Amino acid sequence: MTSSSLIDQQVEAAALKVGVRDRLSALPDSLILEILSLLETRYAVRTTFLSKRWRDLWTTVPRLKFVHENPHFIYRVLVRWRGAKIVGFYLQLSYEEFCFSDVDSWLLFTVEKQVEELHIIVLSFDRTPYYCPPQRLYSCSSITELHLGCYCSLEIGGSVQWNRLKSLCIKVPNSSCDDAVNKLLLGAPCLEEMTLSVIVKSDENFSIRSISLKKLKIDGPVDVKAILSIWAPNLLTLVIGEYVVAGGGCLFYVPSLTKAFLTYKSDYPTNQVSYQTLRSIFRPLHDDLEVYYQILRSICHVKEVTFRNCHIESLLDMKKKYMVLQFPNVEFLMQEWDMSVYCLLDLLGLLEMFPQLKTFVFRLDKALHNLKPIFRKATTFPRAFLFHLNTVEITWFAEDPSIFESIEYLLRKAPFLHKMVLHLVYYRDNHELFLMAEEKVRSLPRCSPTVELIIIEHVALKP
């Protein structure tokens, strides 16, 4: 029996017992509190006007959520709150709306109430000033999920006692964060997921060591002139941003890794900031192909991998320089692209690096749909057979002449291809172009007689 059907039965039984048809009024207090905990606290407080029964229900709601609230309102809510334990506390404010001393007070209140899930997000247009969490936070053993969505200065005076912590998301701006980060990891023996946003410019090594970690996301920029190392023997998923630089090289020990995401999505609109401008903001990892090659060799045993933008460009550069590398176990490959600076056929030429590939997905960022693409001729023609390829999904422009060569290559070189989904993008006033492209694609010869060819149209605005 599902939980929803069980709740329905409880509601019906309660309604019959009290002789009412109002299903909401028939709910037990425990279920009403669960419903109120899904709302922002401002809306939960308003239920006090519904009836005498509801007057004080919100004061014991297990989860409190404040989104751009007046600090005085937050203080009034916490003064009236009389629950035994805070399961979740979610705070989102812009820096102009409060002082960090207020955050300290609210945070210490939640710690005293044995908070389990703590999310503090501070929106600001710059990265200063940095928030220094109170020392009491580091000894809060009840926390299972901690998200500090603001740049934090980690000044840890004593030991960290996060014995139940499972998920951690933190932003660290200072260059001396290596010891602090590993002190956090040492005090969180059950930590499984970690997102680390760092701005590091250091002459020293930067390392991450954890035996319990299963998912790690490094969201740069990270710029160390020494060695970047990750020691996580039980890590299953790794996400690396584009702007990660290690002048002394990279040392990754991740033998259990199965999924890798080498991806970076800029916060800047593609139609407002050029690719060259983005590259000039930070020194991207792929500028040093030797370091990038070290990273790929450390993770080449994965089964699923995703590349985006400059990571794809790095693979193309490695191929031009005959830096041979293969991913012998990869069965699922995704490429995500938001820059039309290469021919699709060149991008498909990278598939020879994945001899066991079964599923290939190529996605074009929707922001490019409304831009005038720059079509280029292929520099090389891929010739490798794709004997294990089973499923393909590609998004590309209908007016690009190379689309036909690319699809023909896949249909000819994949003898056991079962399904191909092709998303063709065209401009609103050019539907005939899509129909011509669809007809030509369907007439292409294919090696697999059972392949299912699905063509989906996507209409874009005129650039």
GROMACS .gro file of N, CA and C in nm, residues 61 80 113 158 180 191 227 239 260 305 372 375 380 391 396 401:
model
   48
   61VAL      N    1   0.555   2.391   1.344
   61VAL     CA    2   0.588   2.335   1.212
   61VAL      C    3   0.737   2.297   1.210
   80ARG      N    4   0.808   3.306   1.873
   80ARG     CA    5   0.682   3.235   1.897
   80ARG      C    6   0.692   3.086   1.868
  113LYS      N    7   1.807   2.407   1.861
  113LYS     CA    8   1.690   2.324   1.834
  113LYS      C    9   1.724   2.200   1.754
  158GLY      N   10   3.813   2.477   1.688
  158GLY     CA   11   3.827   2.345   1.750
  158GLY      C   12   3.804   2.235   1.650
  180ALA      N   13   4.138   2.396   0.601
  180ALA     CA   14   4.002   2.409   0.654
  180ALA      C   15   3.908   2.308   0.590
  191LEU      N   16   2.992   1.178   0.539
  191LEU     CA   17   2.962   1.266   0.426
  191LEU      C   18   2.964   1.189   0.294
  227ILE      N   19   4.998   2.134  -0.690
  227ILE     CA   20   4.928   2.012  -0.729
  227ILE      C   21   4.785   2.013  -0.676
  239VAL      N   22   3.211   1.586  -1.068
  239VAL     CA   23   3.177   1.698  -1.155
  239VAL      C   24   3.288   1.801  -1.143
  260ALA      N   25   3.134   1.074  -1.469
  260ALA     CA   26   3.215   1.196  -1.469
  260ALA      C   27   3.145   1.301  -1.552
  305VAL      N   28   3.000   0.949  -1.907
  305VAL     CA   29   3.076   1.074  -1.906
  305VAL      C   30   3.002   1.180  -1.986
  372LYS      N   31   2.227   3.342  -3.498
  372LYS     CA   32   2.269   3.301  -3.631
  372LYS      C   33   2.393   3.214  -3.621
  375PHE      N   34   2.843   2.813  -3.968
  375PHE     CA   35   2.868   2.677  -4.012
  375PHE      C   36   3.009   2.667  -4.071
  380THR      N   37   3.834   1.694  -4.061
  380THR     CA   38   3.865   1.553  -4.083
  380THR      C   39   3.734   1.477  -4.100
  391THR      N   40   2.196   0.362  -2.941
  391THR     CA   41   2.101   0.472  -2.936
  391THR      C   42   2.174   0.605  -2.956
  396TRP      N   43   2.064   1.969  -3.373
  396TRP     CA   44   2.149   2.051  -3.460
  396TRP      C   45   2.061   2.136  -3.552
  401PRO      N   46   2.472   2.224  -4.384
  401PRO     CA   47   2.493   2.115  -4.482
  401PRO      C   48   2.563   1.994  -4.423
   0.00000   0.00000   0.00000
